[in-house]
Short mmCIF file of C-alpha atoms in Angstrom, two decimals:
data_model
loop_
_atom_site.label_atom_id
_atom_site.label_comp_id
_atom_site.label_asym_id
_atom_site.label_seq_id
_atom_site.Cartn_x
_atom_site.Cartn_y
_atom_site.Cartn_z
CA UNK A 189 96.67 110.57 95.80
CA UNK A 190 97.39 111.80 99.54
CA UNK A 191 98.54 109.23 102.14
CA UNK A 192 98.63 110.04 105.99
CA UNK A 193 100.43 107.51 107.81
CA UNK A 194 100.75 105.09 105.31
CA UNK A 195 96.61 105.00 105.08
CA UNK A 196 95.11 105.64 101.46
CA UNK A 197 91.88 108.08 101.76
CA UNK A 198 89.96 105.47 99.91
CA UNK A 199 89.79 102.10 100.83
CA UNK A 200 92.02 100.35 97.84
CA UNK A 201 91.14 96.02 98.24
CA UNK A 202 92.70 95.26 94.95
CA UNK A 203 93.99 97.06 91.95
CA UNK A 204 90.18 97.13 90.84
CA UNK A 205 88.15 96.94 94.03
CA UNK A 206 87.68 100.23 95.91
CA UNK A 207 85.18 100.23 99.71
CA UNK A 208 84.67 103.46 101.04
CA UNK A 209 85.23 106.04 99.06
CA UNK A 210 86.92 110.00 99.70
CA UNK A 211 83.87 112.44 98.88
CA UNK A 212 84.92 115.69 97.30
CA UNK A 213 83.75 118.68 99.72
CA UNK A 214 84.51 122.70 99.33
CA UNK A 215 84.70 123.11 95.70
CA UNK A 216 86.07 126.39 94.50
CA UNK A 217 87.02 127.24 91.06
CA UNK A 218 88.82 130.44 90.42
CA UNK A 219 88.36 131.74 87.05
CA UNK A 220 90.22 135.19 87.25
CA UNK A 221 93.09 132.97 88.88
CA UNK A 222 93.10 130.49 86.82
CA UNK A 223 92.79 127.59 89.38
CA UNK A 224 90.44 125.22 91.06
CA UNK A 225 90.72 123.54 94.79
CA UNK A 226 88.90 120.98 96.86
CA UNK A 227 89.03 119.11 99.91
CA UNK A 228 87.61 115.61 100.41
CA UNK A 229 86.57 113.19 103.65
CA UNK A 230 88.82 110.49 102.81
CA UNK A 231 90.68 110.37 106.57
CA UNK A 232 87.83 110.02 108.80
CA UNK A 233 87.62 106.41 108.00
CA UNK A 234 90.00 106.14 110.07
CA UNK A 235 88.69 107.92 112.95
CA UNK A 236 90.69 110.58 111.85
CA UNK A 237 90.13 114.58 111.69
CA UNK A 238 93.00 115.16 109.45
CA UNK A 239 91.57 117.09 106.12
CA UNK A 240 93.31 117.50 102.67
CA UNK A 241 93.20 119.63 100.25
CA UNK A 242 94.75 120.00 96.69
CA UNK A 243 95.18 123.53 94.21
CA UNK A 244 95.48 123.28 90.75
CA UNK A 245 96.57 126.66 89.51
CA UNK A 246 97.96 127.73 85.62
CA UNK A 247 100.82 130.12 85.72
CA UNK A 248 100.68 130.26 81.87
CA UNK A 249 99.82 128.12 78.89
CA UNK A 250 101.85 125.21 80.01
CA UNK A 251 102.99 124.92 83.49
CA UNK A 252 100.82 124.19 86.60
CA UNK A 253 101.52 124.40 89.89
CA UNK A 254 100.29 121.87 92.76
CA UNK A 255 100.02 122.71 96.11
CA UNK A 256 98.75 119.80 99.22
CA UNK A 257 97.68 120.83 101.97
CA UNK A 258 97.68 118.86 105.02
CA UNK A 259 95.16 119.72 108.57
CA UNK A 260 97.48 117.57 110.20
CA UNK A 261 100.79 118.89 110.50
CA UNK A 262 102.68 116.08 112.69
CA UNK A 263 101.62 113.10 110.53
CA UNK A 264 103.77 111.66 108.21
CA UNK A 265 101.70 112.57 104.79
CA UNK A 266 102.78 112.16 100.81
CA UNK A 267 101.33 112.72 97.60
CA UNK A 268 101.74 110.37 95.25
CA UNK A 269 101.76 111.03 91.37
CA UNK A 270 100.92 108.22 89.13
CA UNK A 271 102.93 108.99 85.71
CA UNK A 272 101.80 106.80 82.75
CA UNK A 273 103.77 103.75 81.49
CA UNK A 274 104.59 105.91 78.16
CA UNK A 275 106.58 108.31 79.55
CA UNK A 276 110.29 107.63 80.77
CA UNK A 277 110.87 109.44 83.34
CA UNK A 278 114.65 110.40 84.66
CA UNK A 279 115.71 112.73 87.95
CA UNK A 280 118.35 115.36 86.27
CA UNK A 281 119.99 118.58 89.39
CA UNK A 282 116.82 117.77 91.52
CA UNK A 283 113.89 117.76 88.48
CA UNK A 284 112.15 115.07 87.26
CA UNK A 285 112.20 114.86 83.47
CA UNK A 286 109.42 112.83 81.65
CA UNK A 287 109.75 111.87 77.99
CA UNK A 288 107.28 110.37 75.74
CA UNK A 289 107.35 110.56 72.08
CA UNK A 290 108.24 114.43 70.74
CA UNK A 291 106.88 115.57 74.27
CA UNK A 292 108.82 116.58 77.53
CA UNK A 293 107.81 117.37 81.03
CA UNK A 294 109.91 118.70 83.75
CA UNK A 295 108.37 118.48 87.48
CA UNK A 296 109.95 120.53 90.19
CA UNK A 297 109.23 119.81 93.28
CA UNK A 298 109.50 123.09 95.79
CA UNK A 299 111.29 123.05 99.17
CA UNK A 300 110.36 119.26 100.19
CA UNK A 301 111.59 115.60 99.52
CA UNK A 302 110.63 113.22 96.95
CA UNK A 303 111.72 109.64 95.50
CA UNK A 304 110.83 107.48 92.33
CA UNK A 305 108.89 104.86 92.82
CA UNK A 306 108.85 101.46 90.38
CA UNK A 307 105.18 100.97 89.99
CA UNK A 308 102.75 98.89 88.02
CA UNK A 309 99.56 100.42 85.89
CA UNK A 310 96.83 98.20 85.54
CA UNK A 311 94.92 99.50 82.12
CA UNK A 312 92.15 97.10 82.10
CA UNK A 313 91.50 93.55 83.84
CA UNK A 314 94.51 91.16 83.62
CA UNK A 315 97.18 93.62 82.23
CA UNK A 316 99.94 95.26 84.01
CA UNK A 317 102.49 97.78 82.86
CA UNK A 318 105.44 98.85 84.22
CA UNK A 319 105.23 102.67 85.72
CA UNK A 320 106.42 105.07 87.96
CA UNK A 321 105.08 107.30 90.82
CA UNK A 322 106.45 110.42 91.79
CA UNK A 323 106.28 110.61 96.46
CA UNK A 324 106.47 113.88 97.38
CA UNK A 325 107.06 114.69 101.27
CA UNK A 326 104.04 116.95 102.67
CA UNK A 327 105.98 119.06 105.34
CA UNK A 328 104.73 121.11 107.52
CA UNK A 329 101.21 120.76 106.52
CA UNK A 330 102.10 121.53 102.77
CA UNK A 331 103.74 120.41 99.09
CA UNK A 332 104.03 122.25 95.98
CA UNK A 333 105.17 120.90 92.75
CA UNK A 334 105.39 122.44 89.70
CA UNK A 335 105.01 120.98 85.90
CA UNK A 336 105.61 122.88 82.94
CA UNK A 337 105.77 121.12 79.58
CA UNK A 338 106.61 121.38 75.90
CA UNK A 339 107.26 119.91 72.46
CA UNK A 340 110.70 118.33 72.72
CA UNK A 341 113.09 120.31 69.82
CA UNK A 342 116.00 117.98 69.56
#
């Protein structure tokens, strides 16, 4: 999720309830490359011309790279990454290292600012789970974070 001054691109009412909706525009999948982007309309609810746009790309069998891009280079913008309740996640020389089960995950995020966020994760009606969500700062117009993962071997 991208926010631009503090505004959601999809109107949120409750942890279930969602208005107006972002619509995915601009599509491109790169197969040589090994990556797929796309922008959606999510700002101009808010009488806004700010566009986003995120790139998924593979730089090998497990690591990913992902790169925000924001129109609107003087608003404050963040992307937010939801991580699931299973994983424990801990911040070790600037990387974020998740843990779940024989699994790890390290996330690195590239030239910009980020925090950890205590979150909840609603799984169905009625039940919430402790999380946490990665903020990354958008500067300049742009945020790149990289995740590579692996069996854990100790």
């Amino acid at each position: 999720t991208v926010v631009v001054d503090n505004n959601n691109s999809s109107d949120v009412w409750g942890a279930f309830r969602v208005g107006q909706r972002a619509v995915p525009y601009g599509l491109q999948v790169d197969y040589e490359r090994k990556s797929v982007s796309c922008k959606h309309s999510g700002f101009s609810n808010f009488n806004s011309h700010v566009s986003v746009e995120r790139k998924w790309s593979f730089l090998g069998a497990q690591r990913l790279q992902v790169v925000d891009m924001c129109s609107e280079i003087k608003r404050e913008s963040k992307a937010y990454y939801h991580i699931h309740p299973d994983w424990k996640v801990v911040i070790h020389e600037e990387k974020i290292i998740c843990k779940h089960g024989n699994f790890i995950a390290e996330i690195i995020v590239v030239g910009g600012g980020f925090s950890i966020l205590d979150d909840n994760y609603y799984p169905q009606f009625g039940l919430k789970l402790k999380s946490k969500t990665l903020i990354v700062d958008i500067r300049d117009g742009r945020s790149e974070v990289l995740i590579s993962w692996a069996k854990n071997v100790e």
